[in-house]
Each structure stands twice: as C-alpha cells, then as structure tokens.
Short mmCIF file of C-alpha atoms in Angstrom, two decimals:
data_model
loop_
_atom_site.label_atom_id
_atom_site.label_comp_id
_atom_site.label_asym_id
_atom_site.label_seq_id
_atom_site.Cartn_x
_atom_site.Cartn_y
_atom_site.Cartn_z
CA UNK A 1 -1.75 -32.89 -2.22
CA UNK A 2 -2.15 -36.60 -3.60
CA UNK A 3 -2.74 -39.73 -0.63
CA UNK A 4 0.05 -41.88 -2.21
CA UNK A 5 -0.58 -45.37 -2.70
CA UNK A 6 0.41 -46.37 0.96
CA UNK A 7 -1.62 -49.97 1.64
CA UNK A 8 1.92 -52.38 2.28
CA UNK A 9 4.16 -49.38 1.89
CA UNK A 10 2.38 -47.56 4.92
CA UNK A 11 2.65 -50.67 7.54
CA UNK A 12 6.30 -51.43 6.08
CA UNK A 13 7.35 -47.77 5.56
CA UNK A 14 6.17 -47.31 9.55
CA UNK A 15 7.84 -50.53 10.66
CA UNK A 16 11.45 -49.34 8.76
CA UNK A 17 10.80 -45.80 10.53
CA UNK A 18 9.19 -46.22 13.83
CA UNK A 19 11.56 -44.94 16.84
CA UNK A 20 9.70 -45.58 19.51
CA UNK A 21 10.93 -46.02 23.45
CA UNK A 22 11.56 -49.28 25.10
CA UNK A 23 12.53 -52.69 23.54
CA UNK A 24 10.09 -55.16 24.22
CA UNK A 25 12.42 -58.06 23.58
CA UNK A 26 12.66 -61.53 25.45
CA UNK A 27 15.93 -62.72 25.87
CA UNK A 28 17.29 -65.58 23.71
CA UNK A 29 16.59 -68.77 25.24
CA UNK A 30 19.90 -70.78 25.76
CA UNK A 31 21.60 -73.08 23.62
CA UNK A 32 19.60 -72.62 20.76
CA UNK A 33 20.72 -74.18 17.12
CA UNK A 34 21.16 -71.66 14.12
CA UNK A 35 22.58 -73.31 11.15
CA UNK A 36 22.11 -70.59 8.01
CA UNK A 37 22.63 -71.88 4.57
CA UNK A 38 25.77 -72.38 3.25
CA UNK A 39 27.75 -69.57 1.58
CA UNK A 40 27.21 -65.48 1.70
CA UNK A 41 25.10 -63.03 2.04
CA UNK A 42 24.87 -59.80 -0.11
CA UNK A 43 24.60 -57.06 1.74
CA UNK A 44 24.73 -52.78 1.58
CA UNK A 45 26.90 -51.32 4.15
CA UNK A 46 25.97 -47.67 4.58
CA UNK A 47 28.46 -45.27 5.41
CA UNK A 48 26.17 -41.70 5.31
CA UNK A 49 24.47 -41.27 1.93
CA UNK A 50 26.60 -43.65 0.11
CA UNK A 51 26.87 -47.56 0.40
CA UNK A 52 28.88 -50.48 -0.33
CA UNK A 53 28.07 -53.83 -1.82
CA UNK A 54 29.67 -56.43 -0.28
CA UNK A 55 29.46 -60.58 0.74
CA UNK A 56 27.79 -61.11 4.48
CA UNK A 57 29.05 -64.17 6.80
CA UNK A 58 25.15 -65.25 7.45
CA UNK A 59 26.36 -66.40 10.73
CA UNK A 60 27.69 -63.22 12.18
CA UNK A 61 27.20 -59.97 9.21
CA UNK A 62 30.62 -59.53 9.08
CA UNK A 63 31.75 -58.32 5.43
CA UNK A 64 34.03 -60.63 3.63
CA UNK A 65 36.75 -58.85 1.47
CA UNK A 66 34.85 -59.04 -1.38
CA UNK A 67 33.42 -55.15 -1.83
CA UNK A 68 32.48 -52.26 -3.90
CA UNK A 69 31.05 -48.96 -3.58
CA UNK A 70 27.79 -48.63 -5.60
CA UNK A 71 27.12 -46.40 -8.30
CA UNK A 72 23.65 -45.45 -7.36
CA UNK A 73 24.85 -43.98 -3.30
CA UNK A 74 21.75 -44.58 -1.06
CA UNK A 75 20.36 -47.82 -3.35
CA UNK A 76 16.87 -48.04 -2.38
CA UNK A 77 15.29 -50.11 -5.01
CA UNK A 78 16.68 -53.86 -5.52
CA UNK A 79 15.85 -56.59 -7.71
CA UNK A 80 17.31 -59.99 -8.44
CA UNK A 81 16.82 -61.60 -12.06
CA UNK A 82 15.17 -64.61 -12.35
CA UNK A 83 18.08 -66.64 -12.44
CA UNK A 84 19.68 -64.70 -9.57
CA UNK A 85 22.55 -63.82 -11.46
CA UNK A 86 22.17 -60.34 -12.05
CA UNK A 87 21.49 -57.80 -9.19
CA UNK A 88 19.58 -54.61 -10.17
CA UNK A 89 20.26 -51.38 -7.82
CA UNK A 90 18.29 -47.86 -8.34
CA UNK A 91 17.89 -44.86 -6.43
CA UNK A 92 14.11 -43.68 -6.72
CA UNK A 93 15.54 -39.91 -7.75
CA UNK A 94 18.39 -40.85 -10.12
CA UNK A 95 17.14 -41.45 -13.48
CA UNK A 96 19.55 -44.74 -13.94
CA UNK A 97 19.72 -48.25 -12.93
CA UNK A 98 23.14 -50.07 -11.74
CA UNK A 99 23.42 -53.86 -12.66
CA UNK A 100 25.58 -56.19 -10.85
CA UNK A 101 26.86 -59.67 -11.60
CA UNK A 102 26.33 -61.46 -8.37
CA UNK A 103 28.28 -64.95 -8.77
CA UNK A 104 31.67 -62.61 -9.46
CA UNK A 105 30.41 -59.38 -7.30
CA UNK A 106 31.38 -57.24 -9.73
CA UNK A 107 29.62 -54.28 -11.37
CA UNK A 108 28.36 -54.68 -15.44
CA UNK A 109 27.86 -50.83 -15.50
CA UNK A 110 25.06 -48.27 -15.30
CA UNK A 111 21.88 -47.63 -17.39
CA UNK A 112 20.91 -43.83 -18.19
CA UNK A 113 17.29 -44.03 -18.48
CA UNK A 114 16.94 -40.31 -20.18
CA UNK A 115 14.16 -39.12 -19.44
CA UNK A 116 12.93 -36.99 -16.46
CA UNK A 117 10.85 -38.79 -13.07
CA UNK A 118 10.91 -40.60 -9.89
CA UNK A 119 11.91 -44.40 -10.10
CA UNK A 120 8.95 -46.15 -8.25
CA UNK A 121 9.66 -50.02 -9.19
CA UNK A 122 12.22 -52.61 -10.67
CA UNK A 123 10.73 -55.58 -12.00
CA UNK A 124 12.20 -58.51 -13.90
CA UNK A 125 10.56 -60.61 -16.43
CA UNK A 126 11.66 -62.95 -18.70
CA UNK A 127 15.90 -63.57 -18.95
CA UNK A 128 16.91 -60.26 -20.67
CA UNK A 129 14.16 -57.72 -19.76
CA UNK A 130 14.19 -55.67 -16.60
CA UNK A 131 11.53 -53.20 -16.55
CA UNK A 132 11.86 -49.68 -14.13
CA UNK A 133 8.37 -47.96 -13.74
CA UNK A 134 9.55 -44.43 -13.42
CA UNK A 135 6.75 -41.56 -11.65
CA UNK A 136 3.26 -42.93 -13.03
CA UNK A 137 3.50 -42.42 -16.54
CA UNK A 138 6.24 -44.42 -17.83
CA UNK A 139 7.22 -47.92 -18.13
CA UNK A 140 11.06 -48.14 -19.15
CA UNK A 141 12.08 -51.28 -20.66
CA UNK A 142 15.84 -52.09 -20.12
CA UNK A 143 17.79 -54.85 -22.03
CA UNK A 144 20.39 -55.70 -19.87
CA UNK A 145 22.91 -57.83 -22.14
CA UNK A 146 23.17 -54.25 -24.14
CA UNK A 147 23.04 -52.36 -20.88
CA UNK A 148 20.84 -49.74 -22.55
CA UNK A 149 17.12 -48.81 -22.36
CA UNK A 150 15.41 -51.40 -25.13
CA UNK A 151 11.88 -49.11 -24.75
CA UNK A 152 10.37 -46.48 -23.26
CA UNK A 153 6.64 -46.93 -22.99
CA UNK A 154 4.15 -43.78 -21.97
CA UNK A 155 1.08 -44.98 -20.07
CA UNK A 156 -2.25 -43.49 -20.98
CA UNK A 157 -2.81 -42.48 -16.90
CA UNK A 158 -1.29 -43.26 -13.76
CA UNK A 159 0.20 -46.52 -12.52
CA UNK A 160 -1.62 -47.55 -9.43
CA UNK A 161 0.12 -51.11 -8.99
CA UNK A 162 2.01 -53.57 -10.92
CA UNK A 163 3.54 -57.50 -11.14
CA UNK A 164 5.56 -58.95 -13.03
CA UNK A 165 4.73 -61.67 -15.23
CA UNK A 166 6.70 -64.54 -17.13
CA UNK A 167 6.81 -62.39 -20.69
CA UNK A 168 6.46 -58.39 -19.10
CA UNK A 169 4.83 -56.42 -16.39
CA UNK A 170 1.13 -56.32 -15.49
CA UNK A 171 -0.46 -52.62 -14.10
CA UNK A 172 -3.43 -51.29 -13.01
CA UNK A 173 -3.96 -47.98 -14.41
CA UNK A 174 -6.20 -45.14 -13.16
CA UNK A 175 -7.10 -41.69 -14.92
CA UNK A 176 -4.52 -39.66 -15.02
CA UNK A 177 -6.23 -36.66 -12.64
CA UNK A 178 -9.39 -38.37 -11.10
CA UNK A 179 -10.98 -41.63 -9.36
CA UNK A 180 -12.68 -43.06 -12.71
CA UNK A 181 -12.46 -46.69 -14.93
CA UNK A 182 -9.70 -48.28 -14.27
CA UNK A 183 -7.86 -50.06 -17.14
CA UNK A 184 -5.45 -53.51 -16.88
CA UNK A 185 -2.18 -53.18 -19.10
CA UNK A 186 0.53 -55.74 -20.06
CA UNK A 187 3.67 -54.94 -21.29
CA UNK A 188 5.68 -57.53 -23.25
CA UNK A 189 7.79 -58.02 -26.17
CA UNK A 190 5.48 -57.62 -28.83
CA UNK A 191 3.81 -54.56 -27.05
CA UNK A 192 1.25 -52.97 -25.02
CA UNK A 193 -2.34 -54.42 -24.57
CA UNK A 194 -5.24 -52.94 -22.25
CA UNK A 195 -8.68 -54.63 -21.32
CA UNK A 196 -11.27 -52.26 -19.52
CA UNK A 197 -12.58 -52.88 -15.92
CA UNK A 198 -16.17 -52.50 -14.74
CA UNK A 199 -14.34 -50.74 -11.67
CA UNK A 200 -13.35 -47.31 -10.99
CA UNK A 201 -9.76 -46.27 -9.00
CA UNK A 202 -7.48 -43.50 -9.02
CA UNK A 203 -6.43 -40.02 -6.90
CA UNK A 204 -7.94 -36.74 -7.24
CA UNK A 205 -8.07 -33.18 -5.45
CA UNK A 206 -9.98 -30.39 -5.17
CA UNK A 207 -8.03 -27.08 -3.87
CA UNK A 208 -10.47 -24.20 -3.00
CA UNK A 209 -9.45 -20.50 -2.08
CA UNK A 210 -8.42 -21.74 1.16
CA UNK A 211 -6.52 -24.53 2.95
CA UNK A 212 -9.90 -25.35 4.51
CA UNK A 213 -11.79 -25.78 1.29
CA UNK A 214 -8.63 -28.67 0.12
CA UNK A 215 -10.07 -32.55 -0.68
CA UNK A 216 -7.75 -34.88 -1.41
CA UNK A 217 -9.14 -38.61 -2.34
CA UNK A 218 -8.01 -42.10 -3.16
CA UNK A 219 -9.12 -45.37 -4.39
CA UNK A 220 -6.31 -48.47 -4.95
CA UNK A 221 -7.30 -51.65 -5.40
CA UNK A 222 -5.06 -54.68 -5.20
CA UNK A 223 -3.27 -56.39 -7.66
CA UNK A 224 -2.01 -59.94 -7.04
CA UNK A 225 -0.92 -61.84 -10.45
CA UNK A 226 -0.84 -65.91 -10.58
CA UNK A 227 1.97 -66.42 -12.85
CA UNK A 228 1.45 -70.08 -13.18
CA UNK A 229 -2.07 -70.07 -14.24
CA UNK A 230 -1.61 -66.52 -16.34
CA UNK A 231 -4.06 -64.95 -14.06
CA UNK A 232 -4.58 -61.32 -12.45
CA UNK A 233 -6.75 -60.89 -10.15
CA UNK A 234 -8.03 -56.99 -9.16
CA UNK A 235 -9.64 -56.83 -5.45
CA UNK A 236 -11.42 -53.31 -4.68
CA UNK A 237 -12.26 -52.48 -1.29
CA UNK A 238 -15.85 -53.88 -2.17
CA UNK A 239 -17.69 -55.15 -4.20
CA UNK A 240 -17.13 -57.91 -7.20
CA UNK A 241 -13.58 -59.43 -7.57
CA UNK A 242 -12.44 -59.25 -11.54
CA UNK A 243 -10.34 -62.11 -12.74
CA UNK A 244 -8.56 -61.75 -16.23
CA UNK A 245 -7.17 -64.12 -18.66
CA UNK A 246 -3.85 -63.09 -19.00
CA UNK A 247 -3.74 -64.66 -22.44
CA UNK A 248 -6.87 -63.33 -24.25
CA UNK A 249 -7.58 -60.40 -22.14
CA UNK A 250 -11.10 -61.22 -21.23
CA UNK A 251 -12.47 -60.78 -17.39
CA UNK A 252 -14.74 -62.99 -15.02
CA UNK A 253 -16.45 -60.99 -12.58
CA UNK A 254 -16.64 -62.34 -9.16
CA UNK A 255 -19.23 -61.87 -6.01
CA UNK A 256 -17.57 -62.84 -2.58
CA UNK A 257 -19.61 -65.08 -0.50
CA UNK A 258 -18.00 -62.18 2.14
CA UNK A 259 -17.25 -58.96 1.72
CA UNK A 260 -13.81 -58.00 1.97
CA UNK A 261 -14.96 -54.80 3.92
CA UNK A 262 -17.61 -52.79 4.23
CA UNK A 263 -17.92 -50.65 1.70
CA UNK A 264 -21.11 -47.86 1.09
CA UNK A 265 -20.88 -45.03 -0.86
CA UNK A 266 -17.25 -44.05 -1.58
CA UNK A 267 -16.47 -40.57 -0.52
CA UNK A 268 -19.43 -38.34 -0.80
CA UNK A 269 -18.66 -34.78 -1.93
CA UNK A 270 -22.12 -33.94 -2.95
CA UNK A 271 -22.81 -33.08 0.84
CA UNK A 272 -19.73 -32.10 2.17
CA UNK A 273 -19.39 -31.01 5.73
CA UNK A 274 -18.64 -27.13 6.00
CA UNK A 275 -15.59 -25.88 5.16
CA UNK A 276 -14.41 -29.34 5.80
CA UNK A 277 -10.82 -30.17 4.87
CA UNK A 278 -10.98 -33.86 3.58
CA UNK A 279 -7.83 -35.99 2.87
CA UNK A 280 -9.34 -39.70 2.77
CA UNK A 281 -9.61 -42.64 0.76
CA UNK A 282 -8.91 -46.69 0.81
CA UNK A 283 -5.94 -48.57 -0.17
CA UNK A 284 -5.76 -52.14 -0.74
CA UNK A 285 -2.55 -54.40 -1.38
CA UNK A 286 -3.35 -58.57 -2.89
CA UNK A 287 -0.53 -60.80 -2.47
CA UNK A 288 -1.07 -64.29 -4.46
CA UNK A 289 -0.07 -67.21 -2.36
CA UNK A 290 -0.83 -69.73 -4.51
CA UNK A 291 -3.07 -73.17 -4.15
CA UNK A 292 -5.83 -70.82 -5.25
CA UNK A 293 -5.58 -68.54 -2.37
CA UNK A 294 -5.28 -64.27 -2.68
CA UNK A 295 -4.20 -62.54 0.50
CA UNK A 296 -5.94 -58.79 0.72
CA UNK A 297 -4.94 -56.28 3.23
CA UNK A 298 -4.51 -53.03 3.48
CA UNK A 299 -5.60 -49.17 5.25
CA UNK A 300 -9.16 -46.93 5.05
CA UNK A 301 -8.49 -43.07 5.45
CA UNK A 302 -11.27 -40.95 7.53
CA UNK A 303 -11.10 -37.34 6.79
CA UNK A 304 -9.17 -35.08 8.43
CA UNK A 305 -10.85 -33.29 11.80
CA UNK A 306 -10.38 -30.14 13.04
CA UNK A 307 -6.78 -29.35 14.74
CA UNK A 308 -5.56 -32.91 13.18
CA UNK A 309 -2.59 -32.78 11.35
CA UNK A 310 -1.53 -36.50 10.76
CA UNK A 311 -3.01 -38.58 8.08
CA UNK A 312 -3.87 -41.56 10.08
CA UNK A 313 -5.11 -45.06 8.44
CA UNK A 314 -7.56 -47.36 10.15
CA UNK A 315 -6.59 -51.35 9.55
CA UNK A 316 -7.94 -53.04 6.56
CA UNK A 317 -7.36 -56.47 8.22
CA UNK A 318 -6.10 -59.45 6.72
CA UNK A 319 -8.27 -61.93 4.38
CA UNK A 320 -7.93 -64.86 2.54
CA UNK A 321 -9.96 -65.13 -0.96
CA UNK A 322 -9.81 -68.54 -2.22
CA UNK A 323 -10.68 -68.35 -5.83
CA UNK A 324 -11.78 -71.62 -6.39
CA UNK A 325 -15.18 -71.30 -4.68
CA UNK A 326 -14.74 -67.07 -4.08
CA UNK A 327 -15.25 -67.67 0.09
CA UNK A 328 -13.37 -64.96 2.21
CA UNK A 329 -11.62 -66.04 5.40
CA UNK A 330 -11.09 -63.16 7.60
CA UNK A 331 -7.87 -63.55 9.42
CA UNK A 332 -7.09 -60.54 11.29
CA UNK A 333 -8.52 -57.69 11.92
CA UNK A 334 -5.81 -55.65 12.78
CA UNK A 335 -3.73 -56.05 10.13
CA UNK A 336 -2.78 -52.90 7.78
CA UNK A 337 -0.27 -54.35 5.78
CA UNK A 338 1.23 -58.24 4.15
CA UNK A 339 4.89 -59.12 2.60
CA UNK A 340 5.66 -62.54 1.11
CA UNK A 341 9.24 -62.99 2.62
CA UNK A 342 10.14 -66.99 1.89
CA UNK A 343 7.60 -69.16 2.73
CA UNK A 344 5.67 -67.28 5.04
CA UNK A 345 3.03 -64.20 4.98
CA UNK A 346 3.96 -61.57 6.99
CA UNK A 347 1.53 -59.28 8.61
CA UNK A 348 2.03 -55.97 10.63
CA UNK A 349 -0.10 -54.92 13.28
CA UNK A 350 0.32 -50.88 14.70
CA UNK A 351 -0.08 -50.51 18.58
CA UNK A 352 1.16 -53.92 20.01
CA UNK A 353 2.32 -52.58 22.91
CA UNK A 354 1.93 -49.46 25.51
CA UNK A 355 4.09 -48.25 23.06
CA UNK A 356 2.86 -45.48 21.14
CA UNK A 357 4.64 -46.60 18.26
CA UNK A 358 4.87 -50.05 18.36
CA UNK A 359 4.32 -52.84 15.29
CA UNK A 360 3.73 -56.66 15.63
CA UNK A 361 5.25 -58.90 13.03
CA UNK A 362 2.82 -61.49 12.10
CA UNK A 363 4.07 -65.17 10.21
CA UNK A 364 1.40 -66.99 8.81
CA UNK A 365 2.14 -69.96 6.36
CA UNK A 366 0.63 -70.08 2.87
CA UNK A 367 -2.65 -71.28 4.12
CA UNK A 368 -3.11 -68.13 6.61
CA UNK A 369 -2.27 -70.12 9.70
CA UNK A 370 -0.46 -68.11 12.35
CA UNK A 371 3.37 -69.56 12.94
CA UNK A 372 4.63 -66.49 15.49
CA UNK A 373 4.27 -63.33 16.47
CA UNK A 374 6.75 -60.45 17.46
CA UNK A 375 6.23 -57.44 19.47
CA UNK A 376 8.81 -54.81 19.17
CA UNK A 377 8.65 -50.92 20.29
CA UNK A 378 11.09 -49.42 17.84
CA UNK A 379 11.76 -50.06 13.94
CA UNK A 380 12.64 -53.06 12.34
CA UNK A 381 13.83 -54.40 8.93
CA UNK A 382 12.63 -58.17 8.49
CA UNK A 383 14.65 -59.96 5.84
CA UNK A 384 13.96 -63.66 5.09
CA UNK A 385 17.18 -65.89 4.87
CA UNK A 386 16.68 -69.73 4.27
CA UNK A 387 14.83 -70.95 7.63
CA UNK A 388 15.56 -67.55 9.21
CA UNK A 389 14.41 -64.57 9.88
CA UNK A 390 16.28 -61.46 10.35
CA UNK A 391 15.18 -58.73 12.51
CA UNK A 392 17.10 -55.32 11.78
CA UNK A 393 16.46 -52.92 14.69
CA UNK A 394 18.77 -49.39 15.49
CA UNK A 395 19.13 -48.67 12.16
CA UNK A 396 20.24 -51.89 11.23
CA UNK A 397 23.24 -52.50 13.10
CA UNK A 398 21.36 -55.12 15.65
CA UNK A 399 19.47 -58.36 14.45
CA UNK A 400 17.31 -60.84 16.11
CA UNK A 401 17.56 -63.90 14.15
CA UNK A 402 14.59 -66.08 14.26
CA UNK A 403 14.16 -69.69 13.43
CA UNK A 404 11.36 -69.34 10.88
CA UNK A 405 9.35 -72.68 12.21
CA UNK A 406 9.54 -72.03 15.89
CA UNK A 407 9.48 -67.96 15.92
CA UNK A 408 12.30 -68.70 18.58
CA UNK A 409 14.94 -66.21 18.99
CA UNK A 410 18.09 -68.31 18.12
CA UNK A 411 21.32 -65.28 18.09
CA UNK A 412 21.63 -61.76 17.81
CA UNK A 413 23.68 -59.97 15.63
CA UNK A 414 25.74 -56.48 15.61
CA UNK A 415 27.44 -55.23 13.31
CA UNK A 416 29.60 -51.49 12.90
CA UNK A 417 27.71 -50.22 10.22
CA UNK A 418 23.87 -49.55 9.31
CA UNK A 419 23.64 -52.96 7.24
CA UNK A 420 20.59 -54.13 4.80
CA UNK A 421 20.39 -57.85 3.49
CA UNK A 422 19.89 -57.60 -0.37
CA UNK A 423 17.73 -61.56 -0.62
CA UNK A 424 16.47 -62.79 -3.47
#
C-alpha cells in the first residue's frame, strides 16, 4: 500500500465527499443583490456515468440549448488553455484526452494517448502545448492544432507534484520505490532538464510475512511556481526552503525565520514499535500568491494504532512565507488544505461543527487576511464565478451563491441534474 499524495486533494477530496447529517445553513438574508457576469456558464450535466457539456444561465443553472454529450463519460479532469478558447476534458482511467472549442461549444475531437496508465493531471503551457501527466512515470506532450500526442516523455522516478510554466511543466520528482533526493524537472520544447535538491521526498513500503509487520511511508513537499519571476519554490515539512532559477537551473537555499512545522526525525524505523503496523508520513501543498508571498498547507500522518482502520491526517495549518525577507506568518492552525479559486485563498477546516463530518470553507485575500467563513455539515463543491461563489451541496443539484466580498448568502440555486461549473 502507497499513502497517495493527499495534502489539497485530502481536504478537497473530503469536502466533495463528506455526507454528513444536518445542514448548518443560515437563511439568505432578504433582498440581497446578485448580478453575475454577463454571458454563460459551461457546465457538465451528469446523467449516471455519462455527462453532457452544455452553456449555464449564471443566474439560475438552467442549460441553454446549446449541448453535447462528452466523449470522455464521467470527465473528471478539466483544463482551460491560456487563451480560454480551448477546453480540455479527461477521464483519469481512459488513456485519451477530449478537446473542446469553447467560443462555438463544439467538440475538435479526441486524443489517443497510447500508452498504458492512470491520467493524474492536465496542464497547459504555452498556446499549442497541453501536457497530461499520466500514473508517475510519464509526461505526455499533446499538440493540440494536430490533435495528436507531439511527445511522450518517461520520467526517471515518480512525479510527486507539478505546475505549469509559460514554456512547459515544472515537477518534483522522487525515487521511483523509496523516500530519497529529490530531483526538479522542466519540460519544454527543446527538452527535459533536471537540477538536484539537497532534500529528500518520495513513498516507500515495507511488507513483512504478516499484515502486522506492513510500513507504508511518505514525504511530499510543496511545489508552488512564480511564473512571472521564473521561480519554483520547494517547501518540505521542515527545514530550509530551496528556491530555483527557472532559467539557469541553479538553487538558493533558504532558512525560515519560523519553522513551517515541527519537524524531528522523519519516521524512525530503526526502533520500530513491535509488530507495529505503520502507515504515516507528511504531505505538504504551496500555492504562490504572488507579491512575494507562498501559501503552505497541508496534513501529518501518525501511525496506525491497534484496532484503527482509517488513515486519519492531523492539520498542517495554514502559513504564509514571504520570500522577500523568508518570515513565516502562521495563519491557521487548523487548516489541512488551500485552493486559489479567483481572487481569494481558500482554506478547509475538518470538524466545524458537532458534526462528525463537517468542513469550514475559509476566504482569505492574497495577503492571508480572512474575508468569510462557512460552516456546512455535508459536502460541497466551491466554484469561483466573477464576484461569486458557488456552493454545490446534494450532489450538486443545490447552490448557495455567495457574494465573494461580503461572504453573504445572496440566492440559492437548484437545478434537476447533478451539475459541475467547468471555470476557467
């Protein structure tokens, strides 16, 4: 058994899933202004396993006339070109990516990647290079004028994160079957370059003769890139910061004046308690915010006890590196995951109610100042759409829609069918 890499993914991946009992929800205060930007929404309408892209009224969800079924059934990766003309769809176990022209809503066709693994990530670059990171060992490289795969590029380990950058992807890349150096890769046009890191990173397991003698263990780092100074920045749970020149490939080590955490000796297995089954590690997640500023979140995994059988994360918190000077702002302690939806850092907190399920959904701006707060005690989707916020709860088909400067409650939404808003 491998801990996947579940920093963000674990808070959002609980948020999207949680099914908890009441709804902790205030009622929308009276005569309260919504005015979403002009035009439509894209949107997936499920109907079972298989979907349908279609244009959204932002003002009430309702699907214009405008529809058509997509390729990939139960899309679950999306990503909008940097001109947000072209729509990229792929479903993490097909082995092909569906490209849409989103001005005319119609499809362009579908790429066969050819060869074999889980789709993890869609990235766009540049204009006319869409990379899909399929399992941990392969970058494919898509041109999609041609509608074919350009490249397909075989990484020397496993993927642990990735950004993309103005001219390719960046990655931070682990052994391929233990915690050991870790490596930064960028893949552009004119190939693939690698710079070592004085830090380590990675998954490994042990599996003795029994289920009691299993060890599982992680490491992840964050990755947050600054595409406007050329910049990546790679934040471990402790210790030294490394900051590389995305030009010339060299790297700036960097003490906080804080920690981000505590961090002693990783994982000891020299000393192992008997017969102990251990499934632990640390996950960390960097968003880059700009004006200097990296946002670093994320979980810590104790091992397993006796009789336990869910792998339960304690809170990383929420801090703010500012890289000009390398001080650390703790934020919030609670925090065990970030998004950047808009202009506005989202945080989600576990337990925020009697609920035994619950999640908060925290808005900071830029600078790490809390905006709102919501409380809810079942799942919830949050989509960003100009000023708004969109609050998918039952599966979708009801939405709180939240004025993103007030965290006011300004209409609520149904709609038939399980509905997802595709934003760039």
């Amino acid at each position: 058994m491998r801990i996947a890499s579940l920093y963000a993914g674990l808070a959002l991946v609980a948020v999207l899933t949680a099914c908890g009992g009441g709804r902790a929800r205030e009622e929308a205060p009276p005569k309260q202004t919504f005015h979403p930007p002009a035009g439509d929404l894209l949107g997936l309408i499920w109907k079972g396993d298989s979907a349908e892209l279609a244009e959204l009224d932002p003002r009430t969800l309702a699907p214009g006339l405008r529809r058509f079924p997509v390729e990939q059934g139960a899309a679950t990766l999306i990503a909008f070109s940097a001109d947000g003309k072209t729509l990229a769809l792929g479903h993490g176990e097909k082995q092909q990516v569906e490209l849409v022209n989103v001005a005319a809503l119609r499809p362009l066709g579908v790429v066969e990647l050819g060869i074999p693994g889980y789709i993890s990530r869609l990235y766009w670059a540049r204009a006319g290079m869409l990379f899909a990171a399929v399992g941990q060992q392969f970058i494919v490289v898509i041109d999609p004028a041609s509608g074919k795969v350009f490249e397909t590029r075989q990484i020397e380990g496993t993927l642990l994160a990735a950004e993309p950058i103005e001219a390719g992807l960046v990655g931070l890349v682990a052994p391929s079957d233990r915690i050991g150096p870790l490596k930064l890769a960028v893949w552009g046009g004119k190939g693939t370059s690698t710079v070592s890191l004085r830090m380590v990173g990675g998954w490994e397991t042990e599996q003795g003769d029994d289920e009691s003698e299993f060890r599982s263990r992680e490491l992840v780092p964050g990755l947050a890139v600054d595409p406007t100074g050329r910049r990546a920045f790679v934040v471990p749970p402790g210790g030294p910061v490394a900051e590389v020149d995305l030009g010339d490939l060299t790297v700036t080590y960097h003490t906080l004046s804080e920690p981000v955490s505590l961090f002693h000796r990783f994982l000891d297995w020299l000393d192992p308690a008997a017969e102990a089954k251990m499934v632990e590690g640390k996950d960390r997640q960097a968003l880059w915010l700009g004006n200097g500023l990296v946002a670093v979140s994320g979980a810590d995994f104790p091992p397993i006890e006796a009789g336990q059988t869910d792998l339960v994360g304690k809170p990383a918190g929420l801090s703010l590196i500012d890289t000009d000077d390398w001080s650390v702002r703790r934020v919030d302690g609670q925090v065990s995951g970030v998004q950047l939806l808009g202009s506005r850092l989202f945080a989600y907190e576990a337990g925020c109610s009697s609920a035994p399920e619950s999640f908060a959904l925290v808005a900071y701006d830029l600078g790490g100042n809390q905006r709102f707060r919501l409380c809810r005690d079942e799942g919830f989707d949050p989509q960003v759409v100009g000023d708004y916020l969109y609050v998918g709860m039952d599966n979708n088909t009801r939405f709180d829609v939240v004025d993103m400067s007030t965290g006011v409650i300004v209409s609520r939404l149904k709609t038939k069918q399980s509905t997802t808003l595709l934003v760039d």
